[in-house]
Amino acid sequence: MSTLLDKIWRSHLVRSQAGQPDLLYADRHLVHEVTSPQAFAGLRAAGRQVRRTDLTYAVVDHIVPTDNRAEPLADAVADAQLKALRANCAEFGVALLDTTDPRQGVIHVCMPELGLILPGQTVFCGDSHTATHGAFGALAFGVGTSEVEHLLATQTLPQDRPRTMAVRVGGALGPGVSAKDLILAIIGRLGVAGGTGHVIEYLGKAVTALSMEGRMTMCNMSVECGAKAGMVAPDETTISWLRGRPYAPQGGDFERAAAWWRTLPSDPGSRYDREVSLDATAIGPQVTWGTNPGQVAEITGAAPDPAGLAGEQERASALRALDYMALKPGVPFRDVAVDCVFIGSCTNGRLEDLRAAAAVVGARKVSPGVRALVVPGSGQVKAQAEAEGLDRVFKEAGFEWRLPGCSMCLAMNPDVLEAGERCASTSNRNFEDRQGRGGRTHLVSPASAAAAAVTGRLSDPRQLI
Amino acid sequence: MQKFTVLTGLAAPLDRANVDTDQLIPKQFLKRVEREGFGQYLFYNWRFKPDGSPDLGFVLNQPRYQGATILLAGENFGSGSSREHAPWALLDYGFRVVVAPSFADIFRNNASKIGLLLVEMDGQLMREWLQRAQANEGYRITVDLARQEMLGSDGFACVFKIDPFHKRRLLEGLDDIGLTLERQAEIKAYEESHQEPWQAVAHGLTPRE
Ligand code: SF4
């Protein structure tokens, strides 16, 4: 009996020797501007080449401004990093989706939508949210720059085999409750380090009912509970989503590939090192109140009282977090006013996310004094949203409609929170200073972010749909 | 990779759980394309106030911890992003060892590639080390990797566990890429036996009609 992970691991073993990490082959190596320059420099210094330029794809996403892309970029250091990626890709023969390419976008949004990520593959990238691609039934995880260099030079990665965890989600998500709420609830349950050393496989009715977008949102945030990767077995939803994508197999090849993909799901009765079960029906919209994604609660609730938490470390970290977030214990979330709303990122910057947000906005207006941004995850998402008229819904409500990029997810570009500003954000990390020094981040779903924008406070979107 | 054998050095306690990579090295410093010089930005937002002056309340700014080479930390150290800039900054600042009850996976991998020794220490023992470093000014620890042993300047000692292969890599300063490139023939054999037509995108990403 084998799990999905077993099957992928086995079929990618270049070498396995007792007492050493296994050597895994990389089917896909994705590259972006922030974690690659030192890796290319290492190659150059050692006189090495990129082994498989046909399996290596780059995009610029983290530092690109989402309003004005005229070059040189106003930030000279960012401009140098952009040009370094361009020069490295040209020198080593790596394909690059550049700022002017209509397919450019956040790496974990634009690569899958091109059909580049397929079930059963190994996918690596110098970025922790590489876990996103597990949604296709691929083994996908983030690596550091030394490993990027290793991948470029050898197309392989030495890795110890992770442990396995099954997260089974029964029931069904209610209206106004999304994959984002589900994964936040899971992280809350497991804790920010609960998945360390594990690859999570998401199973159960509520998971298979999700669209590919929803599965990507879930797998994306697996790393926020410390897991190495998250994955969902490929099924007919996966297969029909991939059919016809530009770089997915075509014609007879597609049918042959799909036949193999259908053999990948874990065999019934497979064993996992750890198993956790949840009921989706019991989950409502979630909001983080602290400074890590595990500090999360139902949006209908209130900020916790640290005194009531178990464990000294937990209490200390909750106290620190509430202080940073300027929240009094017991304050209902609906009384918490926001200054800013960010809809976008590799977690929630896809078409389905924008649709969910637009549905809440409807004919409403952004609350006075709130700055609200929609940053589509990719050029294609932006074009599709515009074709559906979503951009008009947002613009008429008073949102800014931006060009694709990471933007305020980590605020490496000019989209930054001011000290003390509070933001309802569809991104994935509420760490201190993440969206700007002294900025306060509440992670929520796209529907909840839209609800916060139009009410000016953290709000339950179910009351607006 | 830098070797690690034995080190005796000043220990600094950072008694916080879930110290994430955004704290270790804030994103505004990730735009540099060099590998060196990140030490000055380590824990930037904790070390420096918004006006750029040092925050004397932060533990690493206290005179007694200047020159520390061993960082004693809390659980789930290094959580968050994959930025190798985080261990680069620790190393460049002067730390050669981080001791904590647990580390985030990617951070652990990254540290292992550059010769920053991570020692995983059981929670109870960790408390002991933290308390000793706080109570005794100038507290020094000897970390002996070959013997897998930590010895404090007050005689407190313990052994630690480490993966044998990783230990050898650190002791000898072995370079992963060099090791893997010795396996060229196996990589080639794998490639030749795994040639699905949809695998490679040989023409780069020039738009398909
Ligand atoms: S959107 Fe955010 S999390 Fe995703 S790749 Fe960009 S910076 Fe990283």
PDB file of N, CA and C and ligand atoms in Angstrom, chain A residues 61-62 106-108 127 129 345-346 406 409-410 428 434, ligand 1:
ATOM      1  N   ASP A  61       8.302  38.842  -9.735  1.00  0.00           N
ATOM      2  CA  ASP A  61       7.017  39.097  -9.085  1.00  0.00           C
ATOM      3  C   ASP A  61       7.105  39.866  -7.763  1.00  0.00           C
ATOM      4  N   HIS A  62       8.142  39.588  -6.956  1.00  0.00           N
ATOM      5  CA  HIS A  62       8.157  40.138  -5.604  1.00  0.00           C
ATOM      6  C   HIS A  62       8.335  41.653  -5.553  1.00  0.00           C
ATOM      7  N   VAL A 106       2.343  36.473  -9.951  1.00  0.00           N
ATOM      8  CA  VAL A 106       2.967  35.818  -8.799  1.00  0.00           C
ATOM      9  C   VAL A 106       3.303  34.388  -9.216  1.00  0.00           C
ATOM     10  N   ILE A 107       4.500  33.979  -8.916  1.00  0.00           N
ATOM     11  CA  ILE A 107       5.040  32.712  -9.430  1.00  0.00           C
ATOM     12  C   ILE A 107       4.088  31.526  -9.203  1.00  0.00           C
ATOM     13  N   HIS A 108       3.430  31.488  -8.035  1.00  0.00           N
ATOM     14  CA  HIS A 108       2.572  30.338  -7.735  1.00  0.00           C
ATOM     15  C   HIS A 108       1.169  30.497  -8.322  1.00  0.00           C
ATOM     16  N   ASP A 127      11.198  29.447  -2.540  1.00  0.00           N
ATOM     17  CA  ASP A 127      10.072  30.201  -2.005  1.00  0.00           C
ATOM     18  C   ASP A 127       9.195  29.251  -1.202  1.00  0.00           C
ATOM     19  N   HIS A 129       6.163  29.244  -0.314  1.00  0.00           N
ATOM     20  CA  HIS A 129       4.793  28.955  -0.747  1.00  0.00           C
ATOM     21  C   HIS A 129       4.702  28.102  -2.007  1.00  0.00           C
ATOM     22  N   SER A 345      -2.237  38.142  -3.662  1.00  0.00           N
ATOM     23  CA  SER A 345      -1.206  37.179  -3.237  1.00  0.00           C
ATOM     24  C   SER A 345      -1.387  35.797  -3.852  1.00  0.00           C
ATOM     25  N   CYS A 346      -0.383  34.951  -3.634  1.00  0.00           N
ATOM     26  CA  CYS A 346      -0.429  33.583  -4.163  1.00  0.00           C
ATOM     27  C   CYS A 346      -1.423  32.735  -3.398  1.00  0.00           C
ATOM     28  N   CYS A 406       3.396  40.508  -6.138  1.00  0.00           N
ATOM     29  CA  CYS A 406       3.250  40.112  -4.730  1.00  0.00           C
ATOM     30  C   CYS A 406       2.723  41.264  -3.884  1.00  0.00           C
ATOM     31  N   CYS A 409       1.585  41.700   0.030  1.00  0.00           N
ATOM     32  CA  CYS A 409       1.743  40.444   0.764  1.00  0.00           C
ATOM     33  C   CYS A 409       3.004  40.487   1.598  1.00  0.00           C
ATOM     34  N   LEU A 410       4.097  41.000   1.018  1.00  0.00           N
ATOM     35  CA  LEU A 410       5.296  41.167   1.835  1.00  0.00           C
ATOM     36  C   LEU A 410       5.882  42.547   1.691  1.00  0.00           C
ATOM     37  N   ASN A 428      -0.930  35.494   3.421  1.00  0.00           N
ATOM     38  CA  ASN A 428      -0.696  34.281   4.208  1.00  0.00           C
ATOM     39  C   ASN A 428       0.116  34.464   5.483  1.00  0.00           C
ATOM     40  N   ARG A 434       5.435  42.522   8.651  1.00  0.00           N
ATOM     41  CA  ARG A 434       5.443  41.890   7.327  1.00  0.00           C
ATOM     42  C   ARG A 434       4.959  42.855   6.244  1.00  0.00           C
TER      43      ARG A 434
HETATM   44  S1  SF4 C   1       2.422  36.559  -2.948  1.00  0.00           S
HETATM   45 FE1  SF4 C   1       3.420  36.702  -0.961  1.00  0.00          FE
HETATM   46  S2  SF4 C   1       3.712  34.633  -0.247  1.00  0.00           S
HETATM   47 FE2  SF4 C   1       3.223  34.544  -2.408  1.00  0.00          FE
HETATM   48  S3  SF4 C   1       5.184  34.434  -3.426  1.00  0.00           S
HETATM   49 FE3  SF4 C   1       4.609  36.587  -3.329  1.00  0.00          FE
HETATM   50  S4  SF4 C   1       5.502  37.345  -1.431  1.00  0.00           S
HETATM   51 FE4  SF4 C   1       5.572  35.125  -1.333  1.00  0.00          FE
END
